[in-house]
Amino acid sequence: MTTFVRSRHIPQGVAGIKKAAAVLTVLLLTSAGATSGASAAPDDNSRFLTLAGTLAGDVAVLHIAPDGALAPVAGSPFSVGPGIFSVVNAPGSNNVYVTQVGTQRVTGYRISADGSMVPIPGAEVPMNGGPVATSAVSPDGRLLFVGQGGAPGKISTYAISTTGALSPRSTLEVAGLGLAPMVTVDPTGRFLHWTSVVDGTVTVFRIGANGELTAVGEPVAAGTVPVNPGYTPDGRFVYVSQEQGGKISGFAIGPNGELTPTPGSPYPAGTMPHAAVVTADGTRVYVPQVAGGSVAGFSIGADGALTPLPNSPYSAPIGSGPGMAVLSDDEKRLYAADTLTINVTSRIHTFDVRADGSLAPSSMPAVDTGVVFGDGPTMVKTP
């Protein structure tokens, strides 16, 4: 959750949604004639990458070619609804669920073979009021959790049918001031983490067989403006970026869900670190640095401790501020998307991943997504 927006003239920090909306109006007028580049013609084995424009309410869909090249599909970006702070993929499917604060709803879409976004019947549900919202899907694809801010905040649980339709299960209040909460589920599907940007804490909930949530202990301190946790695939460790603290907090996840700081945590992570992405073997983590204009890389020790990779951090093109990152299937490439940029619309920059885990700028050009201010966990890859 980036706490300020930059336009072509890089104004000062934005202190809330109303002010951000005013900045957005200027941005949209400035970028009215912008184009999103060549459209892709997907093949029968299409893979896609999404990136949402948070305030404008559109979602870019890009085709991933076999060689890793990205290109927007025809019609991208697609208008969905203002205030997008989360796009999540249902594992094993091309279904994505989009939270829209401006229209106070969550809507499910199926990304078709040509990359277009088709609404899923029965997959639109109201959020019933509340500030910034994010969502998470259980690893088995059966449950959708929607977290909303407030005092208290709340988590709404929905069952996902085989068609992708949603049906309500339960709603749980979360104590504290959850103005911009992040909800995530660990890879084992046992625990949900409520990361409170305002309170600077992470609260753990155990997930029951039918999606019921039970708090595990007390909230754990996670630094200044904690955002976008990233997990090791075995569910042993979680890393939480401190957006305004310039650090990343590491935690070991105990058998009962309890969080214990990893040795040496928190770790220096540059200026405005954002979403953490962990490799499939759990040995490295990459953290975009929005205001630093780069991506930091760390090796993960057996105890979860982080050590900077050779020559980390790795610079993105001048004028870009990467806030989200996704690894390619073979993990030979890392895609980093702008949250802030002097180019008005967000670009996705490609890095080559070397054998030692360090990053190098790819020969592939940056791709203009056509969206403005891509913030929150909205960059996802379909299977």
Coordinates of C-alpha atoms in Angstrom, one line a residue:
M1 CA 0.0 0.0 0.0
T2 CA 2.0 3.0 -1.2
T3 CA 1.3 6.0 0.9
F4 CA 1.9 8.6 -1.8
V5 CA 1.4 9.0 -5.6
R6 CA 3.7 10.7 -8.1
S7 CA 2.5 12.3 -11.3
R8 CA 4.7 13.5 -14.3
H9 CA 5.7 16.5 -12.1
I10 CA 6.2 14.4 -8.9
P11 CA 3.9 16.2 -6.4
Q12 CA 4.2 15.8 -2.7
G13 CA 2.7 13.0 -0.6
V14 CA -1.0 12.2 -0.9
A15 CA -2.7 11.9 2.5
G16 CA -5.9 10.0 1.6
I17 CA -8.3 8.7 -0.9
K18 CA -10.0 12.0 -1.6
K19 CA -6.7 13.8 -2.3
A20 CA -5.5 10.8 -4.3
A21 CA -8.6 11.0 -6.5
A22 CA -7.9 14.6 -7.3
V23 CA -4.3 13.7 -8.3
L24 CA -5.8 10.8 -10.4
T25 CA -8.0 13.3 -12.3
V26 CA -4.9 15.2 -13.4
L27 CA -3.1 12.1 -14.3
L28 CA -5.9 10.8 -16.5
L29 CA -6.2 14.1 -18.3
T30 CA -2.4 14.1 -18.9
S31 CA -2.4 10.5 -20.2
A32 CA -5.6 10.7 -22.3
G33 CA -3.8 10.0 -25.5
A34 CA -1.4 7.3 -24.1
T35 CA -1.3 4.0 -25.8
S36 CA -0.6 0.6 -24.2
G37 CA 1.6 -0.7 -27.0
A38 CA 1.1 -3.7 -29.3
S39 CA -1.5 -6.2 -28.5
A40 CA -0.7 -9.9 -28.2
A41 CA -2.3 -12.7 -30.1
P42 CA -2.2 -15.5 -27.5
D43 CA -1.7 -19.1 -28.5
D44 CA -3.4 -22.2 -27.2
N45 CA -1.1 -22.4 -24.2
S46 CA -1.6 -18.9 -23.0
R47 CA -0.3 -17.6 -19.7
F48 CA -1.1 -14.2 -18.5
L49 CA 0.0 -11.5 -16.1
T50 CA -2.3 -8.9 -14.6
L51 CA -1.7 -5.4 -13.2
A52 CA -4.4 -3.1 -11.9
G53 CA -4.6 0.7 -11.9
T54 CA -5.7 1.2 -8.4
L55 CA -7.6 4.5 -8.6
A56 CA -8.6 4.4 -12.2
G57 CA -10.2 1.0 -11.8
D58 CA -8.8 -0.8 -14.8
V59 CA -6.9 -4.1 -15.1
A60 CA -4.1 -4.7 -17.6
V61 CA -3.8 -8.3 -18.9
L62 CA -0.5 -9.2 -20.6
H63 CA 0.3 -12.4 -22.5
I64 CA 3.5 -14.2 -21.5
A65 CA 5.2 -15.7 -24.5
P66 CA 7.2 -18.9 -24.3
D67 CA 10.4 -16.8 -24.3
G68 CA 9.1 -14.7 -21.4
A69 CA 8.3 -11.6 -23.5
L70 CA 5.2 -9.7 -22.4
A71 CA 2.6 -7.9 -24.5
P72 CA -0.8 -6.5 -23.7
V73 CA -3.7 -8.5 -25.1
A74 CA -6.3 -6.9 -27.3
G75 CA -8.5 -4.4 -25.4
S76 CA -6.2 -4.2 -22.4
P77 CA -6.5 -2.5 -19.9
F78 CA -10.1 -3.5 -19.0
S79 CA -12.4 -1.2 -17.0
V80 CA -13.5 -2.9 -13.8
G81 CA -14.3 -0.3 -11.1
P82 CA -12.4 2.4 -9.1
G83 CA -10.3 1.7 -6.0
I84 CA -8.7 -1.6 -6.9
F85 CA -6.3 -2.7 -4.2
S86 CA -6.2 -6.4 -4.8
V87 CA -6.3 -9.0 -7.6
V88 CA -6.0 -12.6 -6.6
N89 CA -5.9 -15.8 -8.6
A90 CA -7.7 -18.9 -7.7
P91 CA -5.0 -21.6 -7.8
G92 CA -5.2 -24.0 -10.8
S93 CA -7.6 -21.8 -12.7
N94 CA -7.8 -18.6 -14.8
N95 CA -10.2 -17.1 -12.4
V96 CA -9.3 -13.8 -10.7
Y97 CA -11.1 -11.9 -8.0
V98 CA -10.9 -8.1 -7.9
T99 CA -11.6 -5.8 -4.9
Q100 CA -13.1 -2.5 -5.9
V101 CA -13.4 0.0 -3.0
G102 CA -15.0 2.7 -5.1
T103 CA -17.9 0.5 -6.0
Q104 CA -17.8 -1.5 -2.8
R105 CA -17.7 -4.9 -4.3
V106 CA -15.6 -7.9 -5.1
T107 CA -16.0 -9.3 -8.7
G108 CA -14.8 -12.6 -10.1
Y109 CA -13.6 -12.8 -13.7
R110 CA -12.4 -15.6 -15.9
I111 CA -9.4 -14.7 -18.1
S112 CA -10.3 -16.3 -21.4
A113 CA -8.0 -17.8 -24.0
D114 CA -7.6 -14.5 -25.8
G115 CA -6.9 -12.7 -22.5
S116 CA -10.2 -10.9 -22.2
M117 CA -11.8 -10.6 -18.8
V118 CA -15.3 -12.3 -18.6
P119 CA -17.4 -11.8 -15.5
I120 CA -18.2 -15.1 -13.7
P121 CA -21.9 -15.6 -13.0
G122 CA -22.6 -15.4 -9.3
A123 CA -19.1 -14.1 -8.4
E124 CA -20.0 -10.5 -7.5
V125 CA -20.5 -9.7 -3.8
P126 CA -20.9 -6.4 -1.9
M127 CA -18.3 -5.3 0.6
N128 CA -20.9 -3.4 2.7
G129 CA -18.7 -0.4 3.5
G130 CA -15.2 0.1 4.7
P131 CA -11.8 1.5 3.7
V132 CA -9.2 -0.2 1.5
A133 CA -9.8 -3.9 1.1
T134 CA -7.6 -6.8 0.0
S135 CA -8.4 -10.5 -0.7
A136 CA -6.8 -13.9 -0.5
V137 CA -7.7 -17.3 -1.8
S138 CA -6.9 -20.5 0.1
P139 CA -4.3 -22.8 -1.7
D140 CA -7.0 -25.3 -2.5
G141 CA -9.1 -22.7 -4.2
R142 CA -12.2 -23.3 -2.1
L143 CA -12.3 -20.1 0.0
L144 CA -12.0 -16.4 -0.6
F145 CA -11.2 -14.1 2.3
V146 CA -11.9 -10.4 2.0
G147 CA -10.3 -8.0 4.6
Q148 CA -11.7 -4.5 5.1
G149 CA -10.5 -1.7 7.2
G150 CA -12.3 0.1 10.0
A151 CA -12.4 0.3 13.8
P152 CA -12.8 -2.6 14.1
G153 CA -11.9 -4.1 10.7
K154 CA -13.5 -7.3 9.4
I155 CA -12.8 -10.4 7.4
S156 CA -15.5 -11.9 5.3
T157 CA -15.3 -15.5 4.1
Y158 CA -16.8 -16.8 0.9
A159 CA -17.0 -20.3 -0.5
I160 CA -15.8 -20.6 -4.1
S161 CA -17.9 -23.1 -6.2
T162 CA -16.5 -25.2 -9.0
T163 CA -17.8 -22.5 -11.4
G164 CA -16.0 -19.7 -9.5
A165 CA -19.3 -18.3 -8.0
L166 CA -19.1 -17.0 -4.5
S167 CA -21.4 -17.7 -1.5
P168 CA -21.0 -16.0 1.9
R169 CA -19.8 -18.1 4.9
S170 CA -19.0 -15.8 7.8
T171 CA -17.8 -12.4 8.9
L172 CA -15.3 -11.8 11.7
E173 CA -14.5 -8.5 13.4
V174 CA -10.8 -7.7 13.9
A175 CA -9.8 -5.4 16.8
G176 CA -7.7 -2.3 16.2
L177 CA -7.6 0.3 13.5
G178 CA -7.3 -1.5 10.2
L179 CA -7.4 1.4 7.7
A180 CA -5.6 -0.5 5.0
P181 CA -5.3 -4.2 6.0
M182 CA -3.6 -6.8 3.9
V183 CA -5.0 -10.4 4.2
T184 CA -2.8 -13.3 3.1
V185 CA -3.0 -17.1 3.5
D186 CA 0.2 -19.2 4.1
P187 CA 1.0 -21.8 1.4
T188 CA -0.2 -24.7 3.7
G189 CA -3.6 -23.1 4.0
R190 CA -3.6 -23.4 7.8
F191 CA -3.2 -19.7 8.7
L192 CA -4.5 -16.3 7.6
H193 CA -2.4 -13.2 8.4
W194 CA -4.0 -9.8 8.9
T195 CA -1.3 -7.2 8.3
S196 CA -2.4 -3.8 9.7
V197 CA -0.7 -0.9 8.0
V198 CA -1.8 1.6 10.6
D199 CA -1.2 -0.5 13.7
G200 CA 2.0 -1.9 12.4
T201 CA 1.1 -5.4 13.4
V202 CA 0.4 -8.9 12.1
T203 CA -2.5 -10.9 13.6
V204 CA -2.6 -14.6 13.0
F205 CA -5.9 -16.6 12.5
R206 CA -6.1 -20.4 12.3
I207 CA -8.3 -21.5 9.3
G208 CA -10.8 -24.2 10.2
A209 CA -12.1 -26.9 7.9
N210 CA -15.1 -24.8 6.8
G211 CA -13.2 -21.5 6.7
E212 CA -13.9 -20.4 10.2
L213 CA -11.2 -18.2 11.7
T214 CA -9.7 -18.4 15.2
A215 CA -7.2 -15.9 16.5
V216 CA -3.8 -17.2 17.5
G217 CA -2.2 -15.2 20.3
E218 CA -1.8 -11.4 20.3
P219 CA -0.9 -9.2 17.3
V220 CA 2.8 -9.2 16.6
A221 CA 4.8 -6.0 15.9
A222 CA 5.9 -5.8 12.3
G223 CA 7.4 -2.3 12.0
T224 CA 6.4 0.9 10.3
V225 CA 3.6 0.5 7.6
P226 CA 4.0 -3.2 7.1
V227 CA 2.7 -4.4 3.7
N228 CA 2.4 -7.4 1.3
P229 CA 3.8 -10.4 3.1
G230 CA 5.7 -13.1 1.1
Y231 CA 6.0 -16.7 2.1
T232 CA 8.5 -19.5 1.6
P233 CA 6.6 -22.3 -0.3
D234 CA 6.9 -24.7 2.7
G235 CA 5.1 -22.2 4.9
R236 CA 8.0 -22.0 7.4
F237 CA 8.8 -18.3 7.0
V238 CA 7.0 -15.1 6.1
Y239 CA 8.6 -11.8 5.2
V240 CA 6.8 -8.5 5.7
S241 CA 8.1 -5.3 4.0
Q242 CA 8.1 -2.1 6.2
E243 CA 7.1 0.5 3.5
Q244 CA 8.0 3.5 5.7
G245 CA 10.6 1.7 7.8
G246 CA 13.0 0.8 5.1
K247 CA 13.3 -2.8 6.4
I248 CA 11.9 -6.2 6.0
S249 CA 10.7 -8.2 9.0
G250 CA 11.2 -12.0 8.9
F251 CA 9.1 -14.4 11.0
A252 CA 9.3 -18.1 11.5
I253 CA 5.8 -19.7 11.5
G254 CA 5.4 -22.1 14.4
P255 CA 3.3 -25.3 14.2
N256 CA 0.4 -23.5 15.9
G257 CA 0.8 -20.4 13.8
E258 CA 2.8 -18.4 16.3
L259 CA 5.3 -15.9 14.8
T260 CA 8.9 -15.6 16.0
P261 CA 11.4 -13.1 14.5
T262 CA 14.1 -14.7 12.4
P263 CA 17.7 -14.1 13.5
G264 CA 18.8 -10.5 12.7
S265 CA 15.3 -9.4 11.8
P266 CA 14.4 -6.7 10.7
Y267 CA 16.8 -6.4 7.7
P268 CA 17.7 -3.2 5.8
A269 CA 15.7 -3.2 2.6
G270 CA 16.2 0.2 1.0
T271 CA 13.7 3.0 0.4
M272 CA 10.0 2.1 0.5
P273 CA 10.2 -1.7 0.2
H274 CA 7.1 -3.3 -1.1
A275 CA 5.8 -6.8 -1.9
A276 CA 8.2 -9.7 -1.2
V277 CA 8.4 -12.6 -3.7
V278 CA 10.1 -15.9 -2.8
T279 CA 11.6 -18.4 -5.1
A280 CA 10.0 -21.9 -5.5
D281 CA 12.8 -23.6 -3.6
G282 CA 12.6 -21.1 -0.8
T283 CA 16.2 -20.0 -1.0
R284 CA 15.8 -16.4 -2.2
V285 CA 13.5 -13.4 -1.7
Y286 CA 13.2 -10.3 -3.9
V287 CA 11.8 -7.0 -2.6
P288 CA 11.0 -4.1 -4.9
Q289 CA 12.0 -0.7 -3.6
V290 CA 9.4 1.9 -4.8
A291 CA 11.2 5.1 -3.9
G292 CA 14.7 3.5 -4.4
G293 CA 13.9 2.6 -8.0
S294 CA 15.3 -0.9 -7.7
V295 CA 14.8 -4.5 -6.5
A296 CA 16.7 -5.9 -3.5
G297 CA 17.6 -9.5 -3.4
F298 CA 18.4 -11.8 -0.4
S299 CA 19.3 -15.4 0.2
I300 CA 17.3 -17.2 2.8
G301 CA 19.2 -19.2 5.4
A302 CA 18.1 -22.5 6.9
D303 CA 16.9 -20.4 10.0
G304 CA 15.1 -17.9 7.8
A305 CA 17.8 -15.2 8.2
L306 CA 18.3 -12.9 5.2
T307 CA 21.7 -12.1 3.5
P308 CA 21.9 -9.6 0.6
L309 CA 22.7 -11.2 -2.8
P310 CA 25.7 -10.1 -4.7
N311 CA 25.5 -6.5 -5.8
S312 CA 22.0 -6.0 -4.4
P313 CA 19.9 -3.9 -4.9
Y314 CA 19.4 -4.0 -8.7
S315 CA 18.4 -0.7 -10.5
A316 CA 15.3 -0.4 -12.6
P317 CA 15.3 2.2 -15.4
I318 CA 15.6 5.8 -14.3
G319 CA 12.3 7.3 -13.4
S320 CA 10.6 4.1 -12.4
G321 CA 9.5 2.9 -9.0
P322 CA 8.8 -0.8 -8.9
G323 CA 6.4 -1.9 -6.2
M324 CA 5.4 -5.4 -7.3
A325 CA 7.3 -8.4 -8.6
V326 CA 6.6 -11.8 -10.1
L327 CA 9.0 -14.6 -11.1
S328 CA 8.6 -16.5 -14.4
D329 CA 7.7 -20.2 -14.2
D330 CA 11.3 -21.2 -14.8
E331 CA 12.5 -18.4 -12.5
K332 CA 15.0 -17.2 -15.1
R333 CA 13.2 -13.8 -15.2
L334 CA 11.7 -11.4 -12.7
Y335 CA 9.0 -9.0 -13.8
A336 CA 8.9 -5.8 -11.7
A337 CA 6.0 -3.4 -12.2
D338 CA 5.9 0.3 -11.4
T339 CA 3.9 1.7 -8.6
L340 CA 5.4 5.2 -9.1
T341 CA 6.8 6.5 -12.3
I342 CA 7.5 9.7 -14.2
N343 CA 5.9 8.1 -17.2
V344 CA 2.3 8.4 -15.8
T345 CA 1.3 4.9 -16.9
S346 CA 3.0 1.9 -15.2
R347 CA 5.6 -0.2 -17.0
I348 CA 6.7 -3.7 -16.3
H349 CA 10.5 -4.2 -16.4
T350 CA 12.1 -7.5 -16.9
F351 CA 15.3 -8.7 -15.1
D352 CA 17.3 -11.8 -15.9
V353 CA 18.0 -14.0 -12.9
R354 CA 21.7 -15.2 -12.8
A355 CA 22.8 -18.5 -11.4
D356 CA 23.8 -16.8 -8.1
G357 CA 20.4 -15.2 -7.8
S358 CA 21.6 -11.7 -8.7
L359 CA 19.6 -9.7 -11.2
A360 CA 20.6 -8.1 -14.5
P361 CA 18.5 -5.9 -16.8
S362 CA 17.0 -8.0 -19.5
S363 CA 17.3 -7.2 -23.2
M364 CA 13.5 -7.3 -23.4
P365 CA 12.1 -3.8 -23.4
A366 CA 9.8 -2.5 -20.7
V367 CA 6.1 -2.9 -21.5
D368 CA 3.6 -0.1 -21.0
T369 CA 0.5 -1.5 -19.2
G370 CA -1.6 1.5 -19.8
V371 CA -2.7 1.6 -16.1
V372 CA -2.1 4.5 -13.7
F373 CA -0.8 4.0 -10.2
G374 CA -0.7 0.2 -9.8
D375 CA -0.6 -0.3 -6.0
G376 CA -1.4 -3.1 -3.6
P377 CA -1.2 -6.8 -4.4
T378 CA -2.6 -6.6 -7.9
M379 CA 0.1 -8.3 -10.0
V380 CA -0.7 -12.0 -10.5
K381 CA 0.2 -14.7 -12.9
T382 CA -2.3 -17.2 -14.1
P383 CA -1.3 -20.9 -14.1

